[in-house]
Short mmCIF file of C-alpha atoms in Angstrom, two decimals:
data_model
loop_
_atom_site.label_atom_id
_atom_site.label_comp_id
_atom_site.label_asym_id
_atom_site.label_seq_id
_atom_site.Cartn_x
_atom_site.Cartn_y
_atom_site.Cartn_z
CA MET A 1 -51.50 -14.00 -4.48
CA PHE A 2 -48.87 -11.33 -5.34
CA ASP A 3 -45.48 -12.81 -5.27
CA GLU A 4 -42.56 -10.44 -5.73
CA LYS A 5 -40.09 -12.25 -6.44
CA ASP A 6 -41.49 -13.84 -9.25
CA PHE A 7 -42.17 -10.11 -10.25
CA LYS A 8 -38.90 -9.24 -10.31
CA ASP A 9 -37.59 -12.04 -12.27
CA ALA A 10 -40.05 -11.71 -14.58
CA TYR A 11 -39.93 -7.69 -14.78
CA LYS A 12 -35.94 -8.14 -14.69
CA SER A 13 -36.19 -10.07 -17.90
CA ALA A 14 -38.53 -8.16 -19.82
CA TYR A 15 -36.02 -4.92 -18.65
CA ASP A 16 -33.89 -4.11 -21.57
CA THR A 17 -35.24 -6.24 -24.26
CA LEU A 18 -39.10 -5.22 -25.19
CA THR A 19 -39.83 -2.34 -27.71
CA PRO A 20 -42.12 0.77 -25.99
CA ASP A 21 -44.96 2.02 -27.76
CA GLU A 22 -45.54 5.23 -26.77
CA ASP A 23 -49.19 5.83 -27.78
CA LYS A 24 -49.66 2.56 -25.58
CA VAL A 25 -47.79 3.79 -22.59
CA LYS A 26 -49.23 7.26 -22.67
CA GLN A 27 -53.54 5.67 -22.76
CA LEU A 28 -51.89 3.48 -19.79
CA LYS A 29 -50.84 6.21 -18.30
CA GLY A 30 -53.89 8.27 -18.02
CA SER A 31 -56.09 5.70 -17.55
CA CYS A 32 -54.07 4.71 -14.53
CA LEU A 33 -53.92 8.37 -12.94
CA GLU A 34 -58.23 9.10 -14.28
CA LYS A 35 -58.63 6.14 -11.73
CA LYS A 36 -56.40 7.64 -8.89
CA HIS A 37 -58.22 10.69 -9.18
CA THR A 38 -61.35 9.08 -8.41
CA GLY A 39 -60.42 6.32 -6.26
CA ALA A 40 -60.81 3.40 -7.94
CA TRP A 41 -56.92 3.16 -8.41
CA HIS A 42 -56.95 2.74 -4.14
CA ARG A 43 -59.78 0.14 -4.63
CA CYS A 44 -58.23 -2.45 -6.76
CA ARG A 45 -56.77 -5.39 -5.96
CA PRO A 46 -53.36 -5.97 -5.70
CA ALA A 47 -53.16 -8.48 -8.27
CA VAL A 48 -55.20 -6.25 -10.68
CA ALA A 49 -52.70 -3.46 -9.84
CA VAL A 50 -49.77 -5.74 -10.98
CA CYS A 51 -51.60 -6.76 -14.19
CA GLY A 52 -51.25 -2.95 -15.07
CA ILE A 53 -47.95 -2.61 -13.99
CA LEU A 54 -46.46 -5.90 -15.89
CA LEU A 55 -48.60 -4.64 -18.91
CA MET A 56 -46.40 -1.26 -18.83
CA LEU A 57 -43.07 -3.18 -18.51
CA THR A 58 -44.02 -4.96 -21.84
CA LEU A 59 -44.46 -2.29 -23.07
CA THR A 60 -41.87 -0.47 -22.72
CA SER A 61 -37.90 -0.34 -22.70
CA ASN A 62 -35.58 1.07 -20.29
CA SER A 63 -35.46 4.68 -22.22
CA ALA A 64 -39.25 4.51 -22.34
CA LEU A 65 -39.44 4.20 -18.44
CA ALA A 66 -36.93 6.98 -17.86
CA GLY A 67 -39.53 9.21 -19.56
CA ILE A 68 -42.54 8.02 -17.25
CA GLY A 69 -40.74 9.66 -14.44
CA ASN A 70 -41.99 9.41 -11.19
CA PHE A 71 -45.30 7.33 -12.10
CA ALA A 72 -43.85 4.60 -13.26
CA TYR A 73 -41.19 4.66 -10.04
CA GLU A 74 -44.14 5.46 -7.59
CA LYS A 75 -46.91 2.45 -8.97
CA ILE A 76 -43.31 -0.02 -8.56
CA SER A 77 -42.14 1.64 -5.07
CA GLU A 78 -45.89 0.77 -4.39
CA LEU A 79 -46.19 -2.33 -5.11
CA ALA A 80 -42.14 -3.96 -5.56
CA PRO A 81 -40.34 -1.49 -3.30
CA GLY A 82 -37.13 -4.29 -4.17
CA LEU A 83 -37.57 -2.63 -7.75
CA ALA A 84 -37.44 0.69 -7.21
CA ASP A 85 -33.90 1.75 -8.17
CA TYR A 86 -34.14 -0.67 -11.41
CA ILE A 87 -36.76 2.24 -12.67
CA LEU A 88 -35.19 5.58 -11.45
CA PRO A 89 -33.07 7.72 -14.22
CA VAL A 90 -29.64 7.65 -14.47
CA LYS A 91 -28.46 9.99 -12.06
CA LEU A 92 -24.76 10.29 -11.73
CA ALA A 93 -24.55 13.18 -8.79
CA ASP A 94 -25.67 13.69 -5.35
CA THR A 95 -25.94 16.16 -3.11
CA LYS A 96 -26.32 16.07 0.46
CA GLN A 97 -25.19 17.75 4.13
CA GLY A 98 -23.72 20.67 1.63
CA ILE A 99 -21.65 18.60 -0.38
CA THR A 100 -21.84 17.14 -4.13
CA MET A 101 -20.97 13.47 -4.86
CA GLN A 102 -20.39 13.05 -8.54
CA VAL A 103 -19.34 9.51 -10.78
CA GLU A 104 -16.59 11.19 -12.78
CA ALA A 105 -15.94 7.89 -14.79
CA MET A 106 -16.62 4.36 -13.56
CA GLN A 107 -15.63 0.07 -15.38
CA VAL A 108 -17.37 -2.50 -14.35
CA GLU A 109 -16.06 -5.90 -15.79
CA GLY A 110 -17.55 -9.00 -14.44
CA ASN A 111 -17.09 -8.95 -10.39
CA THR A 112 -14.65 -6.23 -10.35
CA GLY A 113 -15.45 -2.01 -10.46
CA GLU A 114 -13.53 1.21 -10.61
CA LEU A 115 -14.35 4.02 -10.21
CA VAL A 116 -13.48 7.93 -10.00
CA VAL A 117 -15.29 9.91 -7.60
CA SER A 118 -15.06 13.66 -6.71
CA PHE A 119 -16.59 15.28 -3.92
CA ALA A 120 -17.27 19.22 -3.63
CA ASP A 121 -18.87 21.94 -1.73
CA GLU A 122 -22.59 22.11 -3.11
CA GLU A 123 -22.80 25.09 -5.61
CA GLY A 124 -24.28 28.34 -3.70
CA SER A 125 -24.75 27.16 -0.39
CA GLY A 126 -21.93 29.41 0.68
CA LYS A 127 -20.07 26.17 3.32
CA ASP A 128 -16.66 25.63 2.76
CA LEU A 129 -16.45 21.96 4.00
CA ILE A 130 -14.24 20.82 1.19
CA SER A 131 -10.82 22.46 1.16
CA GLY A 132 -8.48 20.18 0.76
CA LYS A 133 -8.24 16.24 1.07
CA VAL A 134 -10.73 14.36 2.76
CA ASP A 135 -11.05 10.55 3.67
CA LEU A 136 -13.91 7.87 2.68
CA TYR A 137 -13.37 6.00 5.52
CA ASP A 138 -14.41 2.77 4.13
CA SER A 139 -17.71 3.62 3.70
CA TYR A 140 -17.78 3.31 0.34
CA HIS A 141 -20.42 0.45 -1.04
CA LEU A 142 -21.01 -0.64 -4.79
CA LYS A 143 -24.51 -2.63 -5.33
CA SER A 144 -25.84 -4.34 -8.09
CA TYR A 145 -29.11 -6.82 -9.05
CA GLY A 146 -28.36 -9.56 -6.41
CA SER A 147 -24.85 -8.63 -6.15
CA ASP A 148 -22.48 -6.17 -3.16
CA SER A 149 -19.79 -5.22 -3.21
CA ASN A 150 -17.39 -6.94 -0.12
CA ILE A 151 -13.61 -6.05 -0.90
CA GLY A 152 -12.07 -2.36 -1.70
CA GLY A 153 -9.97 -0.02 -1.84
CA CYS A 154 -9.42 3.77 -1.88
CA SER A 155 -7.09 6.10 -2.87
CA PHE A 156 -6.82 9.65 -2.86
CA ILE A 157 -5.53 11.35 -6.17
CA GLU A 158 -5.85 15.07 -5.71
CA TYR A 159 -7.57 18.38 -3.92
CA ASP A 160 -8.30 20.85 -7.11
CA GLU A 161 -7.93 24.66 -6.11
CA GLU A 162 -9.96 25.99 -9.14
CA THR A 163 -12.84 24.04 -9.06
CA ASP A 164 -12.57 22.82 -5.09
CA LYS A 165 -13.08 19.62 -5.47
CA VAL A 166 -11.27 16.34 -3.99
CA TYR A 167 -10.97 13.48 -6.38
CA PHE A 168 -10.53 9.79 -5.20
CA LYS A 169 -9.86 6.16 -7.34
CA ILE A 170 -12.00 2.99 -5.63
CA THR A 171 -11.78 -0.25 -6.58
CA VAL A 172 -14.30 -2.68 -5.36
CA SER A 173 -14.99 -6.67 -5.93
CA THR A 174 -18.12 -9.20 -4.92
CA GLU A 175 -18.10 -12.57 -4.76
CA ASP A 176 -20.76 -12.67 -8.31
CA GLU A 177 -20.37 -10.60 -11.21
CA PHE A 178 -21.81 -7.39 -10.97
CA ASP A 179 -25.10 -6.64 -13.18
CA LYS A 180 -24.38 -3.72 -15.36
CA GLY A 181 -28.05 -2.83 -16.09
CA ARG A 182 -28.48 -0.42 -12.69
CA LEU A 183 -25.49 -0.20 -10.33
CA LYS A 184 -25.66 1.72 -7.52
CA PHE A 185 -22.31 3.55 -5.73
CA SER A 186 -23.13 4.85 -1.86
CA VAL A 187 -20.37 6.71 0.07
CA ARG A 188 -21.87 6.96 4.09
CA GLN A 189 -19.44 9.01 5.58
CA LEU A 190 -16.56 11.68 5.02
CA LEU A 191 -13.75 12.78 7.58
CA LEU A 192 -13.42 16.10 6.58
CA GLU A 193 -10.58 17.24 9.20
CA ASN A 194 -6.99 16.96 8.31
CA ARG A 195 -3.99 17.12 11.05
CA ASP A 196 -0.16 15.77 10.04
CA SER A 197 2.73 16.88 12.85
CA GLU A 198 6.10 15.87 12.69
CA ALA A 199 8.33 14.86 16.42
CA TRP A 200 11.46 13.52 17.22
CA LEU A 201 10.71 10.75 19.69
CA ASP A 202 14.18 11.65 21.63
CA SER A 203 12.54 11.68 24.99
CA ILE A 204 11.14 7.89 24.72
CA GLY A 205 13.61 5.38 26.45
CA VAL A 206 14.37 1.66 24.73
CA LEU A 207 13.24 -0.51 27.19
CA MET A 208 15.72 -3.35 27.12
CA ASN A 209 13.84 -7.13 26.80
CA PRO A 210 10.41 -5.64 27.59
CA PRO A 211 7.59 -7.51 28.73
CA LEU A 212 5.75 -9.27 26.20
CA LYS A 213 1.78 -10.44 26.18
CA GLU A 214 -0.30 -12.33 23.42
CA CYS A 215 -2.86 -10.32 21.51
CA THR A 216 -4.93 -11.61 18.34
CA LEU A 217 -4.41 -9.68 16.10
CA ASN A 218 -6.38 -8.15 13.59
CA GLY A 219 -3.88 -7.23 11.10
CA LYS A 220 0.17 -7.54 9.92
CA GLY A 221 2.43 -7.22 7.02
CA GLY A 222 6.02 -6.01 5.20
CA SER A 223 8.69 -7.74 4.28
CA ALA A 224 7.76 -11.41 2.83
CA GLN A 225 12.25 -11.07 3.13
CA VAL A 226 11.35 -10.41 6.87
CA LEU A 227 8.53 -12.37 7.42
CA GLU A 228 10.41 -15.76 6.57
CA SER A 229 12.73 -15.27 9.74
CA ILE A 230 9.90 -14.41 11.88
CA THR A 231 7.28 -16.95 10.86
CA ASP A 232 7.13 -18.40 14.17
CA TYR A 233 6.24 -15.27 15.70
CA PHE A 234 2.66 -15.99 14.97
CA TYR A 235 0.41 -18.64 15.46
CA LYS A 236 -2.87 -19.57 16.00
CA THR A 237 -5.10 -21.03 18.57
CA GLU A 238 -8.92 -22.35 19.43
CA GLU A 239 -9.82 -18.84 20.77
CA SER A 240 -8.19 -16.96 18.05
CA PHE A 241 -8.81 -19.05 15.55
CA PRO A 242 -9.13 -18.07 12.23
CA LEU A 243 -7.08 -14.68 13.17
CA PHE A 244 -2.87 -15.09 13.92
CA VAL A 245 -1.77 -14.26 17.81
CA SER A 246 1.74 -12.85 18.21
CA LYS A 247 3.31 -11.36 21.22
CA VAL A 248 3.26 -7.47 21.48
CA MET A 249 5.01 -5.21 24.31
CA ASP A 250 2.87 -5.55 27.94
CA ILE A 251 2.66 -1.58 28.69
CA ALA A 252 0.57 -0.15 31.32
CA VAL A 253 -1.26 2.91 29.49
CA LEU A 254 -4.02 5.09 30.92
CA GLY A 255 -7.70 4.87 28.17
CA GLU A 256 -8.96 7.66 28.83
CA ASP A 257 -5.90 9.49 27.80
CA LEU A 258 -5.89 7.78 24.27
CA LYS A 259 -9.39 7.66 23.13
CA ASP A 260 -9.47 10.48 20.65
CA THR A 261 -5.42 10.58 19.94
CA ILE A 262 -2.40 8.80 18.60
CA GLN A 263 0.39 8.75 20.32
CA VAL A 264 3.88 6.49 21.45
CA THR A 265 3.17 4.60 23.74
CA GLY A 266 6.73 2.73 24.17
CA VAL A 267 10.41 1.13 22.43
CA GLY A 268 11.57 -1.46 23.26
CA TYR A 269 14.06 -3.94 22.17
CA THR A 270 14.09 -8.39 21.95
CA ASP A 271 15.86 -11.33 20.04
CA GLY A 272 16.95 -8.49 17.63
CA ILE A 273 13.83 -6.67 16.96
CA LEU A 274 13.24 -2.56 17.99
CA ARG A 275 9.91 -2.35 18.37
CA VAL A 276 8.07 0.85 18.55
CA GLN A 277 4.64 0.35 19.70
CA ILE A 278 1.83 3.10 18.99
CA CYS A 279 -1.91 3.91 20.52
CA ARG A 280 -4.39 4.82 17.64
CA GLY A 281 -7.20 5.82 19.74
CA THR A 282 -10.76 4.58 19.15
CA LEU A 283 -11.50 4.63 15.21
CA GLU A 284 -15.27 4.83 15.09
CA ASP A 285 -15.12 7.90 13.58
CA ALA A 286 -11.61 8.40 12.41
CA VAL A 287 -8.57 7.38 10.55
CA ARG A 288 -5.03 7.91 12.72
CA HIS A 289 -1.72 6.08 11.56
CA ALA A 290 2.00 7.01 11.78
CA GLU A 291 4.67 6.50 9.99
CA ILE A 292 7.70 5.75 12.25
CA TYR A 293 11.98 6.21 10.91
CA MET A 294 15.18 5.28 11.90
CA VAL A 295 17.38 7.65 11.17
CA ASP A 296 21.39 7.03 10.38
CA GLU A 297 24.21 9.06 11.09
CA GLU A 298 24.32 10.38 7.37
CA GLY A 299 20.45 11.56 7.88
CA ASN A 300 19.35 8.07 6.09
CA TYR A 301 15.22 7.38 7.12
CA ARG A 302 14.48 3.50 7.38
CA HIS A 303 11.17 2.51 7.31
CA HIS A 304 9.67 -0.50 9.50
CA ASP A 305 10.45 -4.00 7.91
CA TYR A 306 6.90 -5.20 9.56
CA MET A 307 3.92 -4.08 11.59
CA VAL A 308 1.61 -5.88 13.67
CA SER A 309 -2.27 -4.60 14.86
CA TRP A 310 -4.53 -5.48 17.54
CA HIS A 311 -7.28 -4.34 19.46
CA GLU A 312 -7.59 -3.55 23.23
CA GLU A 313 -10.78 -2.55 25.20
CA LEU A 314 -9.73 -0.16 27.85
CA ASP A 315 -12.25 2.05 30.15
CA GLY A 316 -15.10 0.25 28.23
CA GLU A 317 -13.28 1.48 24.94
CA ASN A 318 -12.40 -0.18 21.76
CA ILE A 319 -8.81 1.06 21.55
CA THR A 320 -6.49 0.38 18.34
CA PHE A 321 -2.64 -0.58 18.77
CA ASP A 322 0.19 -1.13 16.07
CA GLU A 323 3.01 -2.10 16.93
CA GLN A 324 6.74 -1.31 14.10
CA TRP A 325 9.23 -3.63 13.72
CA PHE A 326 12.91 -2.77 13.06
CA MET A 327 15.25 -5.50 12.52
CA ILE A 328 18.62 -4.03 13.92
CA SER A 329 21.47 -5.26 15.95
CA GLU A 330 22.23 -4.39 19.53
CA ASP A 331 25.18 -2.18 18.38
CA GLU A 332 22.59 0.11 16.17
CA LEU A 333 20.94 0.80 19.23
CA GLU A 334 23.50 3.39 20.96
CA ASN A 335 23.04 5.77 18.02
CA LEU A 336 19.70 5.30 18.14
CA GLN A 337 17.36 8.09 16.26
CA LEU A 338 13.43 7.93 15.89
CA TYR A 339 11.34 10.28 14.05
CA ALA A 340 7.74 10.28 13.70
CA VAL A 341 5.15 11.45 11.32
CA MET A 342 1.34 11.46 12.47
CA HIS A 343 -1.75 11.85 10.41
CA GLU A 344 -4.87 12.29 11.49
CA THR A 345 -8.38 12.30 9.61
CA ASP A 346 -11.94 13.34 11.70
CA GLY A 347 -14.58 15.49 11.91
CA SER A 348 -17.04 13.10 10.56
CA LEU A 349 -20.18 14.26 8.49
CA LYS A 350 -22.97 11.29 7.73
CA GLY A 351 -24.59 12.24 4.05
CA ASN A 352 -25.11 8.44 2.86
CA TRP A 353 -24.38 9.80 -0.67
CA GLN A 354 -25.54 7.27 -3.78
CA VAL A 355 -25.72 7.78 -7.16
CA THR A 356 -27.21 5.47 -9.95
CA VAL A 357 -25.73 3.96 -13.28
CA ASN A 358 -26.42 2.32 -15.97
CA LEU A 359 -23.69 0.26 -17.80
CA ALA A 360 -25.86 -2.23 -19.81
CA ASN A 361 -24.75 0.11 -23.51
CA LYS A 362 -21.18 0.77 -22.36
#
């Protein structure tokens, strides 16, 4: 009986260590193709077919497999689909939906991988989808034999107008070590439309001692020094564990007006903290965030000291909220000016771009 697990283990141990015999490879290939044409191949029992493939693998190194091409790939795919990617020729670019993704550079050591990846309009397609900054929307993934990335970070590098390419640096890690012999990097979707807006928040009044409510946080962060003074603001409950709970402003909002927008929903002051609450809408196919600045009389801009984030279900939609906190005295409220910079990226294009790389000898 064919055991795919045993086959995987035998194949992987022989994959990069054995020496090819070109004459025997050609002979085996011709024999199998002849059987395929006569119909004999399809009548072979699975065990016999496996023996043929294993024989081919014992005669073949990585470079020879690439030369065999679709013949070997089709047979491996038929007998052990989980191994199909290990026999594909090295492929550094993938084009789907009118966009070409290319791995420009990749380094993998242990459980960490770093990549520089570019995206460009497909040559000759006549489309103009890449015309500036885009967003990968946390849909990138690096996978190898037995390891999947589970932590990552992505930063925009630049948009090159001359080549019409946008570049990103990506860092990922996994619990186990990556296998350099066959690494698959994939990106599920891109967000292509970017909009930035800026505005003074003069029309929003400051609520003194606003009502507060408990919310389970999905994120928090800011100055470590400030955190020491507000540690008591964060705690865990039986319902929230292992996440933290904190109190945020209880402001009535309408879900139907918030789904696809980003906006400031309220400003309040209590216990020495100026809170600016922002609704970021639904984030299933969009990225939205705000930068709130407090501006003094001399025109100096001050960023928030701490921020918390949570989700609420409104009108059946999962809406994301932030509060940006400024630690100020009540006297500073007299000349308070707030300035907001809003960033929105949407226009989802799903392509599932995939690139396969072999770094075993790098």
